[in-house]
Coordinates of C-alpha atoms in Angstrom, one line a residue:
M117 CA 50.2 130.9 50.1
M118 CA 53.8 129.9 50.8
R119 CA 56.3 129.7 47.9
H120 CA 58.6 126.8 47.3
I121 CA 61.9 126.8 45.5
K122 CA 61.8 124.6 42.4
V123 CA 63.6 124.8 39.0
R124 CA 63.0 121.2 37.7
D125 CA 61.3 117.9 38.4
G126 CA 62.7 115.5 41.0
I127 CA 64.3 112.1 40.7
G128 CA 62.0 110.4 43.3
W129 CA 62.8 108.8 46.7
F130 CA 64.6 105.5 47.2
P131 CA 67.0 103.9 49.6
L132 CA 70.3 105.8 49.5
P133 CA 72.5 103.1 47.9
E134 CA 70.3 103.4 44.8
L135 CA 71.5 106.9 44.3
L136 CA 75.0 105.6 43.6
E137 CA 73.6 102.7 41.5
R138 CA 71.6 105.2 39.4
A139 CA 74.6 107.5 38.9
A140 CA 76.8 104.5 37.8
R141 CA 74.2 103.5 35.3
L142 CA 73.6 106.9 33.9
W143 CA 77.2 108.3 34.0
P144 CA 79.5 105.4 34.4
E145 CA 82.7 107.2 33.2
T146 CA 82.0 110.5 34.9
P147 CA 84.5 111.1 37.8
A148 CA 82.6 110.8 41.1
F149 CA 85.3 111.5 43.6
R150 CA 88.7 113.2 43.2
I151 CA 91.5 114.3 45.5
K152 CA 95.0 115.5 44.9
R153 CA 97.8 113.2 46.1
G154 CA 101.5 113.3 45.3
G155 CA 101.1 116.1 42.9
G156 CA 98.4 114.5 40.8
W157 CA 94.6 113.9 41.1
D158 CA 93.4 110.5 42.1
S159 CA 90.0 110.0 40.5
Y160 CA 87.2 107.4 40.8
T161 CA 84.5 107.2 38.2
Y162 CA 80.9 106.4 39.2
R163 CA 81.4 102.9 37.8
E164 CA 84.6 102.4 39.8
A165 CA 83.1 103.9 43.0
L166 CA 80.1 101.5 42.8
D167 CA 82.5 98.5 42.4
L168 CA 84.5 99.5 45.4
V169 CA 81.4 100.1 47.5
R170 CA 80.1 96.6 46.6
R171 CA 83.5 94.9 47.4
L172 CA 83.8 96.7 50.8
A173 CA 80.2 95.8 51.6
R174 CA 81.0 92.2 51.0
C175 CA 83.9 92.4 53.4
L176 CA 81.7 94.0 56.0
V177 CA 79.1 91.2 55.6
E178 CA 81.5 88.2 55.4
R179 CA 84.4 89.3 57.6
C180 CA 82.8 91.7 60.0
G181 CA 79.4 89.9 60.2
L182 CA 77.4 93.1 59.5
R183 CA 73.7 92.3 59.4
K184 CA 70.8 94.5 58.6
G185 CA 70.3 97.2 61.3
D186 CA 73.8 96.9 62.7
K187 CA 75.5 100.2 63.4
F188 CA 78.9 101.0 61.8
A189 CA 80.7 104.2 62.4
V190 CA 82.9 106.2 59.9
V191 CA 85.6 108.6 61.0
G192 CA 88.3 110.4 59.0
E193 CA 89.2 113.3 56.8
N194 CA 87.3 114.3 53.7
R195 CA 88.6 111.9 51.0
P196 CA 87.0 109.5 48.5
E197 CA 87.4 106.6 50.9
W198 CA 84.9 108.2 53.3
P199 CA 81.8 108.2 51.0
I200 CA 82.8 104.7 49.8
A201 CA 82.6 103.6 53.5
Y202 CA 79.3 105.4 54.0
M203 CA 77.7 103.8 50.9
A204 CA 79.2 100.3 51.7
I205 CA 77.6 100.3 55.2
L206 CA 74.2 101.2 53.7
W207 CA 74.7 98.7 50.8
A208 CA 75.2 95.9 53.3
G209 CA 72.0 97.0 55.2
G210 CA 73.8 98.7 58.1
I211 CA 73.2 102.1 59.8
V212 CA 75.9 104.8 59.5
V213 CA 77.1 106.6 62.6
P214 CA 79.4 109.4 61.4
L215 CA 82.0 110.5 64.0
D216 CA 83.3 114.1 64.2
P217 CA 87.1 114.1 63.8
R218 CA 87.3 117.3 65.9
L219 CA 85.9 115.6 69.0
T220 CA 88.2 114.2 71.7
P221 CA 88.8 110.5 71.8
K222 CA 86.7 110.4 75.0
E223 CA 83.7 112.0 73.2
R224 CA 84.0 109.6 70.3
G225 CA 84.2 106.7 72.7
Y226 CA 81.0 107.9 74.4
I227 CA 79.1 107.9 71.0
L228 CA 80.4 104.5 70.1
G229 CA 79.2 103.2 73.4
A230 CA 75.8 105.0 73.4
A231 CA 75.0 103.9 69.9
K232 CA 76.2 100.3 70.5
V233 CA 78.3 100.5 67.3
K234 CA 79.5 97.1 66.0
G235 CA 82.4 98.3 63.8
V236 CA 84.2 101.3 62.6
V237 CA 85.7 102.3 59.2
A238 CA 88.5 104.8 60.0
S239 CA 91.2 106.7 58.3
G240 CA 94.8 105.8 59.3
K241 CA 94.9 108.9 61.6
F242 CA 92.1 107.4 63.8
T243 CA 92.8 103.6 63.4
D244 CA 94.9 103.3 66.6
E245 CA 92.3 105.2 68.6
M246 CA 89.5 103.0 67.3
L247 CA 91.5 99.8 68.2
E248 CA 91.7 101.2 71.8
H249 CA 88.0 101.7 71.9
K250 CA 87.5 98.2 70.5
A251 CA 89.5 96.8 73.5
E252 CA 87.3 98.7 75.9
L253 CA 83.8 98.3 74.4
P254 CA 82.4 94.8 74.3
H255 CA 80.0 95.4 71.4
L256 CA 82.7 97.1 69.2
E257 CA 84.1 94.1 67.3
H258 CA 85.7 95.3 64.1
V259 CA 87.9 98.1 62.8
V260 CA 88.6 98.6 59.1
S261 CA 91.2 101.1 58.1
M262 CA 91.2 103.1 55.0
D263 CA 95.0 103.0 55.1
P264 CA 97.5 100.2 55.6
H265 CA 97.7 99.2 59.3
P266 CA 99.3 96.1 61.0
E267 CA 96.4 95.4 63.3
A268 CA 93.3 96.2 61.2
T269 CA 91.8 95.1 57.9
S270 CA 92.8 97.7 55.4
Y271 CA 91.2 98.9 52.2
H272 CA 94.2 97.5 50.3
Q273 CA 93.4 94.0 51.8
V274 CA 89.8 94.3 50.9
W275 CA 90.5 95.1 47.2
Q276 CA 92.8 92.1 47.1
E277 CA 90.6 89.6 48.9
Y278 CA 87.2 90.6 47.5
P279 CA 87.4 91.0 43.7
E280 CA 83.6 90.5 43.5
G281 CA 81.1 92.7 45.3
A282 CA 78.0 91.9 47.3
D283 CA 74.4 92.2 46.2
R284 CA 72.6 95.1 47.7
A285 CA 70.7 94.3 50.9
P286 CA 66.9 94.7 50.7
L287 CA 66.1 98.1 52.2
S288 CA 62.9 100.1 52.6
L289 CA 62.5 103.9 52.8
D290 CA 61.4 103.5 56.5
D291 CA 64.7 101.7 57.5
V292 CA 67.1 103.8 59.5
A293 CA 70.0 105.1 57.5
V294 CA 72.0 107.4 59.8
I295 CA 72.2 108.2 63.4
L296 CA 73.9 111.6 63.7
F297 CA 75.1 112.7 67.1
T298 CA 75.0 116.4 67.5
S299 CA 77.8 118.4 69.1
G300 CA 78.1 121.9 70.5
T301 CA 75.2 121.6 73.0
P302 CA 75.3 121.2 76.7
G303 CA 75.0 117.7 78.2
A304 CA 75.3 114.4 76.4
P305 CA 75.0 114.6 72.6
K306 CA 71.7 113.6 71.1
G307 CA 71.4 111.1 68.3
V308 CA 69.3 112.3 65.4
V309 CA 67.6 109.3 63.8
L310 CA 67.2 109.7 60.0
T311 CA 65.7 107.1 57.7
H312 CA 66.4 106.5 54.0
K313 CA 63.1 108.4 53.3
N314 CA 64.2 111.4 55.4
I315 CA 67.5 111.8 53.6
S316 CA 66.4 110.7 50.2
S317 CA 63.4 113.1 50.2
N318 CA 65.7 116.0 51.2
V319 CA 68.2 115.1 48.5
D320 CA 65.3 115.1 46.0
A321 CA 64.0 118.5 47.2
V322 CA 67.5 120.0 46.9
Y323 CA 67.9 118.5 43.4
Q324 CA 64.7 120.3 42.4
A325 CA 66.1 123.6 43.7
F326 CA 69.3 123.7 41.7
D327 CA 70.0 123.1 38.0
V328 CA 73.1 120.9 38.6
G329 CA 74.3 118.0 36.3
P330 CA 77.2 115.8 35.3
E331 CA 79.2 118.8 33.9
D332 CA 79.3 120.4 37.4
R333 CA 82.2 120.3 39.8
F334 CA 81.9 120.5 43.6
Y335 CA 84.9 121.5 45.8
S336 CA 84.3 119.9 49.2
I337 CA 85.8 121.6 52.3
L338 CA 83.2 121.1 55.0
P339 CA 83.5 117.9 57.2
L340 CA 81.6 114.9 55.7
H341 CA 80.4 113.6 59.0
H342 CA 78.1 116.6 59.3
V343 CA 74.7 116.1 57.6
Y344 CA 74.9 119.5 55.8
E345 CA 77.9 118.5 53.8
A346 CA 76.8 114.8 53.6
T347 CA 73.4 115.8 52.0
A348 CA 74.2 119.0 50.1
G349 CA 77.8 118.3 49.1
F350 CA 77.9 114.5 48.7
L351 CA 74.5 112.8 48.2
F352 CA 73.0 115.7 46.1
A353 CA 76.1 115.7 43.9
I354 CA 75.7 112.0 43.3
A355 CA 72.0 112.5 42.4
A356 CA 73.1 115.1 39.8
G357 CA 76.0 113.0 38.5
A358 CA 78.4 115.8 39.4
T359 CA 82.1 115.4 40.3
I360 CA 83.2 116.0 43.9
N361 CA 86.7 117.3 44.4
Y362 CA 87.9 116.9 48.0
A363 CA 90.3 119.5 49.5
S364 CA 93.6 117.7 50.3
S365 CA 94.3 120.3 53.0
L366 CA 92.5 123.2 54.7
R367 CA 95.5 125.4 54.3
P368 CA 94.4 128.6 52.5
D369 CA 97.3 128.5 50.0
V370 CA 96.6 124.8 49.1
M371 CA 92.9 125.3 48.7
R372 CA 93.4 128.4 46.6
Q373 CA 95.7 126.4 44.2
E374 CA 93.4 123.4 44.1
M375 CA 90.3 125.6 43.4
K376 CA 92.2 127.2 40.5
E377 CA 92.7 123.7 39.1
V378 CA 89.2 122.5 39.8
R379 CA 87.3 125.7 38.9
P380 CA 84.3 124.6 40.9
T381 CA 80.8 125.5 39.7
L382 CA 79.2 124.8 43.1
M383 CA 80.5 125.1 46.7
V384 CA 78.7 124.4 50.0
V385 CA 80.2 126.7 52.7
V386 CA 79.6 128.2 56.1
P387 CA 79.6 132.0 56.8
L388 CA 83.1 132.1 58.3
I389 CA 84.6 130.9 55.0
L390 CA 82.8 133.7 53.1
E391 CA 83.9 136.2 55.7
K392 CA 87.5 135.1 55.2
F393 CA 87.0 135.4 51.4
L394 CA 85.7 138.9 51.7
L395 CA 88.3 140.2 54.2
G396 CA 91.1 138.6 52.1
I397 CA 89.9 140.4 49.0
R398 CA 89.6 143.7 50.7
K399 CA 93.0 143.3 52.2
R400 CA 94.5 142.7 48.7
L401 CA 92.5 145.6 47.2
A402 CA 93.8 147.9 50.0
K403 CA 97.4 147.2 48.9
L404 CA 96.7 148.6 45.4
P405 CA 98.0 152.1 44.5
R406 CA 95.7 154.9 45.6
G407 CA 94.8 155.8 42.0
K408 CA 93.6 152.2 41.2
R409 CA 91.6 152.0 44.5
A410 CA 89.9 155.3 43.6
A411 CA 89.1 154.0 40.1
I412 CA 87.6 150.8 41.5
S413 CA 85.5 152.7 43.9
L414 CA 84.2 155.0 41.1
L415 CA 83.5 152.0 38.9
K416 CA 81.7 150.2 41.8
G417 CA 79.5 153.2 42.3
F418 CA 78.8 153.5 38.6
G419 CA 78.3 149.7 38.4
K420 CA 75.5 149.7 40.9
L421 CA 73.5 152.0 38.7
V422 CA 74.3 150.0 35.5
D423 CA 73.5 146.7 37.3
V424 CA 69.9 147.8 37.6
F425 CA 69.6 147.6 33.8
T426 CA 72.1 144.7 33.2
K427 CA 71.0 142.4 36.0
G428 CA 74.4 142.6 37.7
K429 CA 76.5 141.8 34.6
F430 CA 78.7 145.0 35.0
S431 CA 79.8 144.1 38.6
K432 CA 80.4 140.5 37.5
E433 CA 82.7 141.6 34.8
L434 CA 84.5 144.2 36.9
F435 CA 85.5 141.6 39.6
L436 CA 85.9 138.6 37.3
K437 CA 89.7 138.6 37.8
V438 CA 89.2 138.7 41.6
R439 CA 86.9 135.6 41.4
E440 CA 89.3 133.8 39.1
E441 CA 92.2 134.4 41.5
L442 CA 90.2 132.5 44.0
G443 CA 89.3 129.7 41.5
L444 CA 85.7 130.8 41.5
G445 CA 85.4 132.4 38.1
K446 CA 83.1 129.5 36.9
A447 CA 81.0 129.3 40.2
R448 CA 77.3 129.2 39.6
Y449 CA 76.2 128.6 43.2
I450 CA 77.9 129.3 46.5
V451 CA 75.5 128.1 49.1
S452 CA 76.0 129.3 52.7
G453 CA 74.4 127.4 55.6
G454 CA 75.2 126.0 59.1
A455 CA 75.0 129.5 60.7
A456 CA 73.6 133.0 60.1
L457 CA 75.4 134.8 57.2
P458 CA 76.0 138.4 58.2
R459 CA 74.4 140.7 55.7
W460 CA 77.6 142.8 55.3
V461 CA 79.4 139.7 54.1
S462 CA 76.8 138.5 51.6
K463 CA 76.3 142.1 50.3
G464 CA 80.1 142.7 49.9
L465 CA 80.5 139.5 47.9
E466 CA 77.3 140.1 45.8
E467 CA 78.8 143.4 44.8
M468 CA 81.8 141.5 43.4
G469 CA 79.6 139.1 41.4
F470 CA 79.8 136.1 43.7
P471 CA 76.6 134.0 43.3
I472 CA 75.9 133.8 47.0
L473 CA 72.7 132.0 48.2
Q474 CA 71.9 131.8 51.9
G475 CA 70.0 128.7 53.1
Y476 CA 68.7 127.3 56.3
G477 CA 68.5 123.9 57.9
L478 CA 69.2 121.7 60.9
S479 CA 70.3 118.2 61.5
E480 CA 66.8 117.2 62.6
A481 CA 65.6 118.0 59.0
S482 CA 68.2 116.0 57.1
P483 CA 69.1 119.1 57.0
V484 CA 68.0 121.6 54.3
V485 CA 64.8 123.5 55.0
S486 CA 65.0 126.5 52.7
V487 CA 67.3 128.4 50.4
N488 CA 67.2 131.6 48.4
P489 CA 66.0 131.3 44.8
P490 CA 69.0 131.9 42.5
W491 CA 66.9 134.1 40.2
R492 CA 65.8 136.4 43.1
P493 CA 67.9 136.1 46.2
K494 CA 67.3 138.2 49.3
N495 CA 70.3 137.1 51.4
E496 CA 69.2 138.9 54.5
S497 CA 66.7 136.1 54.5
V498 CA 67.1 132.3 54.3
G499 CA 64.9 132.1 51.2
W500 CA 61.9 129.9 50.4
P501 CA 61.2 126.4 51.7
L502 CA 62.1 123.4 49.6
V503 CA 59.3 121.5 47.9
N504 CA 57.2 119.2 50.1
C505 CA 58.2 121.4 53.1
E506 CA 55.8 123.4 55.3
V507 CA 57.1 126.2 57.4
K508 CA 55.1 128.2 59.9
I509 CA 55.7 130.6 62.8
W510 CA 54.8 129.0 66.1
N511 CA 53.1 131.4 68.7
P512 CA 54.1 134.6 66.9
N513 CA 54.2 137.9 68.9
E514 CA 52.6 141.2 67.7
E515 CA 55.5 141.7 65.3
G516 CA 55.0 138.2 63.7
V517 CA 58.2 136.8 65.3
G518 CA 57.9 133.3 66.8
E519 CA 59.6 129.9 66.8
I520 CA 60.1 128.4 63.3
A521 CA 58.3 125.1 62.9
V522 CA 58.9 122.7 60.0
R523 CA 56.8 119.7 58.7
A524 CA 58.2 117.7 55.9
P525 CA 59.1 114.1 54.9
F526 CA 62.7 114.9 55.8
V527 CA 62.0 115.6 59.5
M528 CA 63.7 113.1 61.7
Q529 CA 62.1 110.2 63.4
G530 CA 63.3 111.4 66.8
Y531 CA 66.3 111.3 69.1
Y532 CA 68.0 107.9 69.6
E533 CA 66.7 106.3 72.8
N534 CA 65.6 109.7 74.1
P535 CA 61.8 109.9 74.1
E536 CA 61.7 112.9 76.4
A537 CA 63.8 115.1 74.0
T538 CA 61.8 113.7 71.1
R539 CA 58.5 114.9 72.7
E540 CA 60.0 118.3 73.2
A541 CA 61.1 118.7 69.6
L542 CA 58.2 117.0 67.7
T543 CA 54.5 117.8 68.1
P544 CA 52.0 114.9 67.8
D545 CA 51.0 116.2 64.4
G546 CA 54.5 116.1 63.0
W547 CA 55.8 119.6 63.4
L548 CA 59.5 120.0 64.3
L549 CA 60.0 122.9 66.7
T550 CA 63.4 124.2 65.6
G551 CA 64.4 126.4 68.5
D552 CA 65.1 129.2 66.0
M553 CA 63.1 132.4 66.1
G554 CA 62.0 134.2 63.0
Y555 CA 59.3 135.5 60.7
I556 CA 58.0 135.1 57.1
D557 CA 57.5 138.2 54.9
R558 CA 54.7 138.8 52.4
E559 CA 56.7 137.2 49.6
G560 CA 57.3 134.0 51.5
Y561 CA 60.9 134.6 52.4
I562 CA 61.9 133.2 55.9
Y563 CA 64.0 135.4 58.2
I564 CA 65.9 134.1 61.3
T565 CA 66.2 136.5 64.2
G566 CA 68.0 134.3 66.6
R567 CA 68.0 131.2 68.9
K568 CA 65.1 130.9 71.3
K569 CA 67.4 129.9 74.1
A570 CA 69.7 132.8 73.4
V571 CA 67.1 135.6 73.6
I572 CA 67.7 138.2 76.3
V573 CA 64.5 139.4 77.9
T574 CA 64.4 142.9 79.5
K575 CA 62.5 143.7 82.6
G576 CA 59.9 145.4 80.4
G577 CA 59.4 142.2 78.4
K578 CA 61.3 143.3 75.3
N579 CA 63.2 140.5 73.4
I580 CA 66.8 141.2 72.4
F581 CA 68.3 138.8 69.8
P582 CA 72.1 138.6 70.4
E583 CA 72.7 137.6 66.8
E584 CA 71.5 141.0 65.6
L585 CA 74.1 142.8 67.8
E586 CA 76.8 140.4 66.9
E587 CA 76.4 141.1 63.2
K588 CA 76.6 144.8 63.9
L589 CA 79.8 144.4 65.9
T590 CA 81.6 142.1 63.4
A591 CA 80.8 144.5 60.6
S592 CA 83.7 146.5 62.0
E593 CA 87.1 145.5 60.5
L594 CA 88.5 145.7 64.0
V595 CA 86.3 142.9 65.3
E596 CA 87.1 139.3 64.3
E597 CA 84.4 137.6 66.4
A598 CA 81.8 138.7 68.9
L599 CA 79.4 136.9 71.3
V600 CA 76.6 138.8 72.9
I601 CA 75.1 137.3 76.1
G602 CA 72.8 138.2 78.9
G603 CA 74.3 138.6 82.3
V604 CA 72.4 139.1 85.6
N605 CA 73.7 142.1 87.5
P606 CA 74.0 140.8 91.1
A607 CA 73.3 144.3 92.5
T608 CA 70.0 144.8 90.7
G609 CA 69.0 141.3 89.7
E610 CA 68.3 142.5 86.1
E611 CA 69.6 140.8 83.0
E612 CA 71.9 143.1 81.0
V613 CA 73.3 143.0 77.5
Q614 CA 77.0 142.1 77.5
A615 CA 79.5 141.4 74.7
I616 CA 82.7 139.3 74.6
I617 CA 84.9 140.4 71.7
F618 CA 87.8 138.8 69.9
P619 CA 89.5 141.7 68.1
N620 CA 91.4 141.6 64.8
L621 CA 94.8 141.7 66.5
E622 CA 96.7 141.6 63.3
L623 CA 95.0 144.7 62.0
L624 CA 95.3 146.5 65.3
A625 CA 99.0 145.7 65.4
A626 CA 99.3 147.1 61.9
K627 CA 97.8 150.3 63.2
G628 CA 100.4 150.3 66.1
I629 CA 97.9 149.3 68.7
T630 CA 99.3 146.4 70.8
S631 CA 98.8 147.1 74.5
E632 CA 95.7 145.8 76.3
D633 CA 94.6 149.3 77.1
G634 CA 95.0 150.5 73.5
I635 CA 93.0 147.5 72.2
Y636 CA 90.2 148.0 74.7
E637 CA 89.9 151.7 73.8
A638 CA 89.8 150.9 70.1
I639 CA 87.0 148.3 70.6
D640 CA 85.2 150.6 73.0
K641 CA 84.8 153.1 70.1
V642 CA 83.3 150.3 68.0
V643 CA 80.9 149.4 70.7
R644 CA 79.9 153.0 71.2
E645 CA 79.2 153.5 67.5
V646 CA 77.1 150.3 67.5
N647 CA 75.1 151.5 70.5
R648 CA 74.6 155.0 69.0
N649 CA 72.3 153.4 66.4
L650 CA 70.4 151.1 68.8
A651 CA 67.3 151.5 70.9
D652 CA 68.3 152.1 74.5
Y653 CA 67.0 148.7 75.7
K654 CA 69.3 146.9 73.2
R655 CA 72.5 148.7 74.0
I656 CA 75.5 146.8 75.1
R657 CA 76.1 147.8 78.8
R658 CA 79.6 146.3 79.2
F659 CA 82.1 144.2 77.2
A660 CA 85.3 142.3 77.7
I661 CA 88.2 141.5 75.3
R662 CA 89.1 137.9 74.5
F663 CA 92.6 137.2 73.1
E664 CA 91.9 133.9 71.4
E665 CA 89.3 132.5 69.0
F666 CA 86.0 131.2 70.5
P667 CA 85.5 127.5 70.7
K668 CA 83.3 126.4 67.8
T669 CA 81.2 123.5 66.5
T670 CA 82.0 121.7 63.3
T671 CA 80.0 124.2 61.3
R672 CA 82.0 127.0 62.8
K673 CA 79.3 128.3 65.2
I674 CA 80.5 129.6 68.5
K675 CA 79.7 127.3 71.4
R676 CA 77.4 129.8 73.1
H677 CA 76.4 127.5 75.9
L678 CA 80.0 127.6 77.3
F679 CA 79.5 131.2 78.2
K680 CA 75.9 131.0 79.6
G681 CA 75.6 132.7 83.0
M682 CA 78.8 134.6 82.7
Y683 CA 78.8 138.1 84.1
I684 CA 81.3 140.8 83.2
E685 CA 82.2 142.8 86.3
P686 CA 82.3 146.6 86.0
G687 CA 85.8 147.6 85.1
Q688 CA 86.7 144.1 83.8
R689 CA 88.5 144.6 80.5
S690 CA 89.5 141.1 79.4
L691 CA 88.8 137.4 80.0

């Protein structure tokens, strides 16, 4: 019998604007959205946020002619004006099309055209671009700017011209709420169609998994256009009546200072952020006098023994100052998703008392599928499924590894105007084939072994999951990023295991290693050490050095498809 993660009863499913309406009724004076501007914090209570949503919705209906089912895009940085736009579009009966700020103007233009978007709400940074798209796309009729702009209706104008808000449009759970265009995959992006029921049921399931309420504080750093942050860091926070604090900048020094002021109790992050946390802490600890480092090591060793009897309290107290320096002294949940969390990262942070919980999801599931139970995390896994969610292993091999399949009320309706792709992803009886390979242990914990499309198959029929080797490589402090791919040897016709490695150039330079030959030799030792502990068929046969970061998706996953089919020639040392 599969276990499901649950700590309390749910709030029910209803059209998304009712989440904000409910929060404004229950916690009218609780801050909903905050951001630091001009040295102080701008704050909007739930009552104020609902008022602004209703007034913007009236503008969208009366000035922009938005009708039920019309598509409106939102593009901009994380800031209170973004969720206000999202909710206003839904309040007016529209469908939200979130745009990725990291895409090129051409890519955003493609999505606006493919989705037949009627209007856009944009931050000042993107308003000129949206006006250019408006001149080129006949169906794109309106641009509303979050900031003052001479050629677009601005929020400032809206607040002046619409002192009274609109009534909420009649919506059903089966109405489409969001069309999310995925990025980071080859070919044209696919539009994931999510209804109010899909997203609302996922928010409700997440709500049941975490004991979060009006006293909690979120610190938001992941992009809001992505459904991971939108569901887990925005809509879930509203369902709980918590306060969302938006990072005013992604500069580490700015975020560190703001986190000290906010003292968040919950953060939604991706693995790369946690890796940076851990490496930064280790770097600071390495600068301590030798005597202090030795004392900490001794206490850590002693603490592991004591933690068995104190449920981790000793380690939490030992590293409390470290956590407080990051502004995370009050953190109750730090949830990692969007990509696989290397075990060396989660383990290193767990030893310092950070409340790390790895979860799993995908855009097609609104997106959260599973998360580790806070009372019994096994962060080498992605935890237990949420309530109302079935997970099974599709066509498992003799070791129990197969494709992960999900069936739940939060599984998408399909891909926008793409029936062929929809048929490939959804079975007739409602199972979503995720493309992720994994297995489920006897206690119901789900484990991800890799992507189905990334698996390297040997001539003997053995499966090699690149993610396993990448985690072993990046466990070395000399390796910043690693990508393991299969390459067909033109001489033998066999697929071989290869690695492309972006070294930690700063650390190597500190060790006096700066030449290409020296860097290659240092990384060669790392690869040899990794290979020494691998079965022969898994060993990395050749590698090349890359001297810049890999291109990544919004959730900081390497765009693996860009390197598909690449073959590293014998003797080739760098790319």
